[in-house]
Amino acid sequence: MRSPRRLLWPFCRGMKMNKLVDFTRPFGLYIHVPFCVHKCNYCDFYSEAFNQGRIKYFLQALQRELELYAELLSAKEISTIYIGGGTPSLLKPSQLEGLLELIFNSFSFTGSREITLECNPSSLKKEKIAAFKKAGINRLSLGVQSFNERELKFLGRLHTPTQAIKVLEEVKKYFTNYNLDLIFALPGQSLEEWEESLKKAVSFKPPHLSLYNLQIEEGTVLDALLKEGKIKEVDDRLDAEMYLLARKVLQEKGYRQYEISNFARPGYESKHNLIYWQYQPYLGLGPAAHSFDGKVRFSNYSDLEIYCQRLSRNQLPVAGVTPLSRREQMSEMLFMGLRLIDGVSTGDFKARFGLELKEVYQDELNRLTGLGLVQFDEEQLKLTQKGILLGNEVFMEFLP
Ligand code: SF4
């Protein structure tokens, strides 16, 4: 899940965390494991070079962070666990088992009980897949990205299509619930090449697929190539054609699109990611992780050393805290919820803020309905087919 980690929040420093932040109802738990064997060419997530000694150092600090939050928070119930990164599949199954035990000692686990592990095909072997399942993981999210060798090299991925296929064949033996990530709109990629990768992915009948168009982020290898004029971004028309093709292929194969970039067979929607889109609380642990308690956002230092040092002094590794005004919360609820194909429930909005959606956003709704970008009735506000393609224009309207 990329978007919540990509949002930037202004910081207010030096406030007392336990006065500002609390979780009063079940929340999703996200853990950021900040290690990768190699930095992918498009990636701007926080990670450092893989090293077993540093992993142990990190896990000790993470244990302290879990214990501190277990002391601080009123609600001790978590509904989902998502272990992302970085490359958390670099952890040994015994380390993962230890981590889950620590979580269960600190919090009670209720609700959907979904436990997802992000995996890189290059760090997965048959034995490890079986051991992850035994350790308690019940959902895998596989960063396959493409089944085309040239595209994988371009992205700087370490696996080949053949390795991804072998891993998928093994994953299917142990996991009924798993996701494949694919990236499209790569410089030089044709519509046919995208269709080939997509159809290959679908041939495994994965219960869930996440499809993202390539975003070239500041400071990445691809950004440097773009600035040197060595690559060119795909034009918007081809990008949209690729997206529409994917929607058609997946719909024909029985997938339901439930979010702008996410498709699932019935019952396999990502429970953890739904927490972000439905504007529910989540706690993020590990360097660079972001959290939201329902009213306040806060984020950890994006530096493993600072993160570990603070925890060794029993201090939370929080770099910034942003209390949100009511108007900011309303606006966030809309631009997160509008990513969902079912949109935002007007009843949920009223229950949360005590106001009708149309009272607060009458002008914006008139403008967007007039442009054919949203559909609004007594029960729901959602994007139209045209609005799905122009989502950013809609989201901008609701900025406070
Ligand atoms: S494996 Fe994932 S987190 Fe690590 S560099 Fe590649 S994209 Fe980024």
Coordinates of C-alpha atoms and ligand atoms in Angstrom, one line a residue:
M1 CA 0.0 0.0 0.0
R2 CA 1.7 3.1 -1.1
S3 CA -0.4 6.2 -0.7
P4 CA -0.5 6.7 3.1
R5 CA 3.3 6.4 3.3
R6 CA 3.7 8.9 0.5
L7 CA 1.7 11.7 2.1
L8 CA 3.7 14.4 3.6
W9 CA 2.5 16.1 6.8
P10 CA 3.8 19.3 8.4
F11 CA 5.3 18.6 11.8
C12 CA 4.8 20.1 15.2
R13 CA 7.6 19.0 17.5
G14 CA 8.1 18.6 21.2
M15 CA 4.5 17.9 22.3
K16 CA 3.7 15.1 24.8
M17 CA 2.6 12.1 22.8
N18 CA 0.3 10.6 25.4
K19 CA -1.6 14.0 25.6
L20 CA -2.1 14.2 21.9
V21 CA -2.5 10.7 20.6
D22 CA -4.7 7.8 21.6
F23 CA -6.5 4.9 20.0
T24 CA -10.0 4.3 21.4
R25 CA -11.1 1.6 19.0
P26 CA -9.5 -1.4 17.1
F27 CA -6.8 -0.3 14.7
G28 CA -4.7 -1.7 11.9
L29 CA -1.0 -2.4 12.7
Y30 CA 1.6 -1.6 10.1
I31 CA 5.3 -2.6 10.6
H32 CA 8.0 -1.2 8.4
V33 CA 11.0 -3.5 7.9
P34 CA 13.6 -1.1 6.5
F35 CA 16.0 -3.5 4.6
C36 CA 16.5 -4.3 1.0
V37 CA 19.3 -6.3 -0.8
H38 CA 19.3 -3.7 -3.6
K39 CA 17.6 -0.4 -4.2
C40 CA 15.1 -0.6 -7.1
N41 CA 15.4 2.1 -9.7
Y42 CA 11.9 3.6 -9.1
C43 CA 11.8 3.3 -5.3
D44 CA 11.8 6.2 -2.8
F45 CA 10.7 4.2 0.3
Y46 CA 13.0 4.3 3.3
S47 CA 15.3 1.3 3.4
E48 CA 19.0 0.5 4.0
A49 CA 21.3 -2.3 2.8
F50 CA 20.4 -5.8 4.1
N51 CA 22.6 -7.0 7.0
Q52 CA 21.7 -9.7 9.5
G53 CA 23.3 -7.7 12.4
R54 CA 21.3 -4.6 11.7
I55 CA 18.1 -6.7 11.5
K56 CA 18.7 -7.9 15.0
Y57 CA 19.4 -4.3 16.2
F58 CA 16.2 -3.2 14.5
L59 CA 14.1 -6.0 16.0
Q60 CA 15.2 -5.2 19.5
A61 CA 14.2 -1.5 19.0
L62 CA 10.9 -2.7 17.5
Q63 CA 10.2 -4.8 20.6
R64 CA 10.6 -1.7 22.8
E65 CA 8.4 0.4 20.5
L66 CA 5.6 -2.2 20.8
E67 CA 6.0 -2.3 24.6
L68 CA 5.8 1.5 24.8
Y69 CA 2.6 1.7 22.8
A70 CA 1.1 -1.1 24.8
E71 CA 1.7 1.0 27.9
L72 CA 0.5 4.3 26.3
L73 CA -2.7 3.4 24.4
S74 CA -6.2 2.9 25.9
A75 CA -7.3 0.5 23.1
K76 CA -5.3 -2.7 22.9
E77 CA -7.2 -4.3 20.0
I78 CA -5.8 -4.6 16.5
S79 CA -7.8 -5.9 13.6
T80 CA -5.1 -6.4 10.9
I81 CA -1.4 -6.7 10.7
Y82 CA 0.6 -5.6 7.6
I83 CA 4.4 -6.2 7.6
G84 CA 5.8 -4.1 4.8
G85 CA 9.0 -2.4 3.8
G86 CA 11.6 -2.6 2.6
T87 CA 11.8 -6.3 2.1
P88 CA 10.3 -8.1 5.2
S89 CA 10.6 -11.4 3.4
L90 CA 14.4 -11.1 4.2
L91 CA 13.5 -11.9 7.8
K92 CA 14.1 -15.5 8.9
P93 CA 10.8 -17.3 9.6
S94 CA 11.9 -17.7 13.3
Q95 CA 12.4 -13.8 13.5
L96 CA 8.9 -13.4 12.0
E97 CA 7.4 -15.8 14.5
G98 CA 9.1 -14.0 17.3
L99 CA 7.8 -10.7 16.0
L100 CA 4.2 -12.0 15.8
E101 CA 4.5 -13.4 19.4
L102 CA 5.6 -9.9 20.6
I103 CA 2.6 -8.3 18.9
F104 CA 0.2 -10.8 20.4
N105 CA 1.8 -10.2 23.9
S106 CA 1.2 -6.5 23.5
F107 CA -2.2 -6.3 21.9
S108 CA -5.3 -8.5 21.4
F109 CA -6.0 -9.5 17.9
T110 CA -9.7 -9.4 16.9
G111 CA -11.8 -8.7 13.7
S112 CA -10.6 -10.0 10.4
R113 CA -7.3 -11.4 11.7
E114 CA -5.6 -10.7 8.4
I115 CA -1.8 -10.9 8.6
T116 CA 0.0 -9.8 5.4
L117 CA 3.7 -10.1 4.6
E118 CA 5.2 -8.2 1.7
C119 CA 7.5 -10.4 -0.3
N120 CA 10.1 -10.1 -3.0
P121 CA 10.2 -13.1 -5.4
S122 CA 14.1 -12.9 -5.2
S123 CA 14.0 -13.5 -1.4
L124 CA 11.6 -16.4 -1.4
K125 CA 12.4 -20.1 -1.5
K126 CA 10.0 -23.1 -1.2
E127 CA 11.0 -23.8 2.4
K128 CA 10.6 -20.2 3.4
I129 CA 7.1 -19.9 2.0
A130 CA 6.0 -22.9 4.0
A131 CA 7.7 -21.6 7.1
F132 CA 6.1 -18.2 6.8
K133 CA 2.7 -19.9 6.7
K134 CA 3.6 -22.0 9.8
A135 CA 4.8 -18.8 11.5
G136 CA 1.2 -17.4 11.3
I137 CA 1.2 -15.3 8.1
N138 CA -2.1 -15.8 6.2
R139 CA -1.7 -13.4 3.3
L140 CA 1.3 -12.6 1.0
S141 CA 1.7 -9.6 -1.2
L142 CA 4.2 -10.4 -3.9
G143 CA 6.1 -7.6 -5.7
V144 CA 6.2 -9.3 -9.1
Q145 CA 5.8 -6.0 -11.0
S146 CA 6.2 -7.5 -14.5
F147 CA 6.7 -10.8 -16.3
N148 CA 8.9 -9.2 -18.9
E149 CA 12.7 -9.6 -18.4
R150 CA 13.6 -6.3 -20.0
E151 CA 11.1 -4.4 -17.9
L152 CA 12.3 -6.1 -14.6
K153 CA 15.8 -5.0 -15.4
F154 CA 14.6 -1.5 -16.2
L155 CA 12.9 -1.3 -12.8
G156 CA 16.1 -2.7 -11.1
R157 CA 14.3 -5.7 -9.7
L158 CA 16.5 -8.7 -8.7
H159 CA 14.2 -11.5 -9.9
T160 CA 13.6 -12.9 -13.4
P161 CA 10.1 -13.8 -14.8
T162 CA 11.1 -17.5 -14.4
Q163 CA 11.8 -17.0 -10.7
A164 CA 8.5 -15.2 -10.2
I165 CA 6.7 -18.0 -11.9
K166 CA 8.4 -20.7 -9.6
V167 CA 7.6 -18.6 -6.5
L168 CA 4.0 -18.2 -7.5
E169 CA 3.6 -22.0 -8.1
E170 CA 4.9 -22.6 -4.5
V171 CA 2.8 -19.7 -3.0
K172 CA -0.4 -21.3 -4.4
K173 CA 0.3 -24.5 -2.6
Y174 CA 0.4 -22.8 0.8
F175 CA -1.7 -19.7 0.6
T176 CA -5.3 -19.2 -0.5
N177 CA -5.0 -15.4 0.0
Y178 CA -2.3 -13.5 -1.8
N179 CA -1.8 -10.4 -3.9
L180 CA 0.3 -9.7 -7.0
D181 CA 1.7 -6.2 -7.5
L182 CA 2.2 -5.1 -11.1
I183 CA 3.5 -1.8 -12.6
F184 CA 2.4 -0.4 -15.9
A185 CA 3.1 2.6 -18.1
L186 CA 6.9 2.0 -18.1
P187 CA 8.9 4.1 -20.6
G188 CA 9.1 2.1 -23.8
Q189 CA 6.4 -0.4 -22.8
S190 CA 3.8 -1.2 -25.5
L191 CA 0.2 -1.9 -24.8
E192 CA 0.8 -5.5 -26.0
E193 CA 3.7 -6.0 -23.6
W194 CA 1.5 -4.8 -20.7
E195 CA -1.3 -7.1 -21.8
E196 CA 1.1 -10.1 -21.9
S197 CA 2.3 -9.4 -18.3
L198 CA -1.2 -8.9 -17.1
K199 CA -2.5 -12.1 -18.7
K200 CA 0.4 -14.1 -17.3
A201 CA -0.5 -12.8 -13.9
V202 CA -4.2 -13.7 -14.3
S203 CA -3.2 -17.2 -15.5
F204 CA -2.3 -18.0 -11.8
K205 CA -5.8 -16.9 -10.7
P206 CA -4.5 -14.8 -7.8
P207 CA -7.3 -13.7 -5.5
H208 CA -6.0 -10.1 -5.5
L209 CA -4.2 -7.8 -7.9
S210 CA -2.8 -4.3 -7.3
L211 CA -1.9 -2.4 -10.5
Y212 CA 0.0 0.9 -10.3
N213 CA 1.1 3.1 -13.1
L214 CA 4.8 4.0 -12.8
Q215 CA 5.4 7.3 -10.9
I216 CA 8.9 8.6 -11.3
E217 CA 9.7 10.0 -7.8
E218 CA 12.3 12.7 -7.0
G219 CA 15.8 11.3 -6.1
T220 CA 15.4 7.8 -7.7
V221 CA 17.6 6.3 -10.4
L222 CA 14.7 6.7 -12.9
D223 CA 14.4 10.4 -12.0
A224 CA 18.0 10.9 -12.8
L225 CA 17.6 9.2 -16.2
L226 CA 14.5 11.3 -16.9
K227 CA 16.4 14.5 -16.1
E228 CA 19.3 13.5 -18.3
G229 CA 16.8 12.9 -21.1
K230 CA 17.6 9.2 -21.3
I231 CA 14.1 8.1 -20.8
K232 CA 10.7 9.6 -21.5
E233 CA 7.5 9.2 -19.5
V234 CA 4.6 7.4 -21.1
D235 CA 2.0 9.8 -22.5
D236 CA -1.3 10.1 -20.7
R237 CA -3.3 8.5 -23.5
L238 CA -1.3 5.3 -23.5
D239 CA -1.3 5.3 -19.7
A240 CA -5.1 5.5 -19.7
E241 CA -5.4 2.8 -22.4
M242 CA -3.3 0.4 -20.3
Y243 CA -5.5 1.1 -17.3
L244 CA -8.7 0.6 -19.2
L245 CA -7.4 -2.6 -20.8
A246 CA -6.5 -4.0 -17.4
R247 CA -10.0 -3.2 -16.0
K248 CA -11.6 -5.0 -19.0
V249 CA -9.4 -8.1 -18.8
L250 CA -9.9 -8.4 -15.0
Q251 CA -13.6 -7.8 -15.1
E252 CA -13.9 -10.6 -17.8
K253 CA -12.0 -12.9 -15.4
G254 CA -14.4 -12.3 -12.5
Y255 CA -12.4 -9.7 -10.5
R256 CA -14.2 -6.8 -8.9
Q257 CA -12.5 -3.5 -8.9
Y258 CA -13.0 -2.2 -5.4
E259 CA -10.5 0.6 -5.4
I260 CA -8.8 2.7 -8.1
S261 CA -5.8 0.4 -8.3
N262 CA -7.1 -2.8 -6.6
F263 CA -9.0 -5.8 -7.9
A264 CA -10.1 -8.8 -6.0
R265 CA -12.2 -12.0 -6.2
P266 CA -15.2 -11.7 -3.8
G267 CA -14.1 -11.8 -0.2
Y268 CA -10.4 -11.3 -0.9
E269 CA -10.3 -7.4 -0.7
S270 CA -7.3 -6.3 1.5
K271 CA -8.8 -5.7 4.9
H272 CA -5.7 -3.8 6.0
N273 CA -5.7 -1.4 3.1
L274 CA -9.5 -0.8 3.5
I275 CA -8.6 0.7 6.9
Y276 CA -6.7 3.5 5.1
W277 CA -9.4 4.1 2.5
Q278 CA -12.2 4.0 5.0
Y279 CA -10.3 6.5 7.1
Q280 CA -10.0 4.2 10.1
P281 CA -7.1 4.4 12.6
Y282 CA -3.8 2.6 12.1
L283 CA -0.5 2.5 14.0
G284 CA 2.7 2.3 12.1
L285 CA 5.9 1.0 13.8
G286 CA 9.5 1.0 12.5
P287 CA 11.5 3.8 10.8
A288 CA 9.5 6.1 8.5
A289 CA 6.1 4.5 9.4
H290 CA 3.1 6.8 9.6
S291 CA 0.1 6.5 12.0
F292 CA -3.3 8.0 12.4
D293 CA -5.5 7.7 15.5
G294 CA -8.7 9.1 14.0
K295 CA -7.8 12.8 14.7
V296 CA -4.0 13.1 14.7
R297 CA -1.3 12.0 12.3
F298 CA 2.2 11.2 13.4
S299 CA 5.2 9.7 11.8
N300 CA 8.5 8.1 12.9
Y301 CA 12.1 9.2 12.0
S302 CA 13.1 8.0 8.6
D303 CA 16.5 6.9 9.9
L304 CA 17.2 3.5 11.5
E305 CA 20.0 4.9 13.8
I306 CA 17.9 7.7 15.3
Y307 CA 14.9 5.3 15.6
C308 CA 17.0 2.7 17.5
Q309 CA 18.8 5.2 19.7
R310 CA 15.6 6.9 20.8
L311 CA 14.0 3.6 21.7
S312 CA 17.2 2.5 23.6
R313 CA 16.4 5.6 25.8
N314 CA 12.7 4.5 26.1
Q315 CA 11.6 7.4 23.9
L316 CA 9.1 7.0 21.1
P317 CA 10.8 7.5 17.8
V318 CA 8.2 10.1 16.6
A319 CA 9.6 12.8 14.4
G320 CA 6.3 14.8 13.9
V321 CA 2.8 15.0 15.1
T322 CA 0.0 16.8 13.2
P323 CA -3.4 17.3 14.9
L324 CA -6.0 17.7 12.2
S325 CA -8.8 20.3 12.2
R326 CA -12.3 19.0 11.7
R327 CA -12.3 20.5 8.2
E328 CA -9.0 18.6 7.4
Q329 CA -10.5 15.4 8.7
M330 CA -13.6 15.9 6.5
S331 CA -11.4 16.5 3.5
E332 CA -9.2 13.5 4.1
M333 CA -12.2 11.2 4.6
L334 CA -13.4 12.2 1.2
F335 CA -10.2 12.0 -0.8
M336 CA -9.3 8.6 0.8
G337 CA -12.9 7.3 0.5
L338 CA -13.3 8.4 -3.1
R339 CA -10.5 6.0 -4.1
L340 CA -13.0 3.2 -3.3
I341 CA -15.3 2.3 -6.2
D342 CA -18.3 2.3 -3.7
G343 CA -17.2 5.8 -2.6
V344 CA -18.1 7.4 0.7
S345 CA -21.3 6.7 2.6
T346 CA -23.1 10.0 3.5
G347 CA -24.4 8.2 6.6
D348 CA -20.8 7.6 7.8
F349 CA -19.9 11.2 7.1
K350 CA -22.8 12.4 9.2
A351 CA -22.1 9.9 12.0
R352 CA -18.5 11.1 12.2
F353 CA -19.0 14.9 11.9
G354 CA -22.7 15.5 12.8
L355 CA -23.2 17.3 9.5
E356 CA -24.7 16.4 6.1
L357 CA -22.1 16.0 3.3
K358 CA -24.1 18.3 1.1
E359 CA -24.2 21.1 3.7
V360 CA -20.4 21.2 3.9
Y361 CA -19.6 20.7 0.2
Q362 CA -22.6 22.0 -1.8
D363 CA -20.5 24.1 -4.2
E364 CA -17.9 21.4 -4.8
L365 CA -20.5 18.7 -5.4
N366 CA -22.5 20.9 -7.8
R367 CA -19.3 21.6 -9.8
L368 CA -18.1 18.0 -9.9
T369 CA -21.5 16.6 -10.7
G370 CA -21.9 19.2 -13.5
L371 CA -18.6 18.0 -14.9
G372 CA -19.7 14.4 -14.8
L373 CA -16.9 13.4 -12.4
V374 CA -18.9 12.3 -9.4
Q375 CA -22.2 10.7 -8.7
F376 CA -24.0 11.9 -5.6
D377 CA -27.3 10.7 -4.0
E378 CA -28.8 10.4 -0.5
E379 CA -26.6 7.5 0.4
Q380 CA -23.3 7.7 -1.5
L381 CA -20.7 10.0 -3.1
K382 CA -18.6 8.2 -5.6
L383 CA -16.5 8.7 -8.7
T384 CA -18.1 8.2 -12.1
Q385 CA -16.2 6.2 -14.8
K386 CA -14.9 9.5 -16.1
G387 CA -14.0 10.6 -12.5
I388 CA -12.0 7.4 -12.0
L389 CA -9.7 8.5 -14.8
L390 CA -9.4 12.0 -13.5
G391 CA -9.3 11.2 -9.8
N392 CA -6.7 13.8 -8.9
E393 CA -8.9 16.6 -10.2
V394 CA -11.7 15.5 -8.0
F395 CA -9.5 15.1 -4.9
M396 CA -8.1 18.6 -5.3
E397 CA -11.6 20.0 -5.0
F398 CA -11.9 18.7 -1.5
L399 CA -8.6 20.0 -0.2
P400 CA -9.2 22.3 2.8
Ligands
SF4_1 S1 12.3 -4.1 -2.8 FE1 10.6 -2.7 -2.5 S2 11.2 -1.3 -0.9 FE2 13.1 -2.4 -1.6 S3 13.9 -1.0 -3.0 FE3 12.7 -2.4 -4.2 S4 10.6 -1.4 -4.3 FE4 11.8 -0.3 -2.7

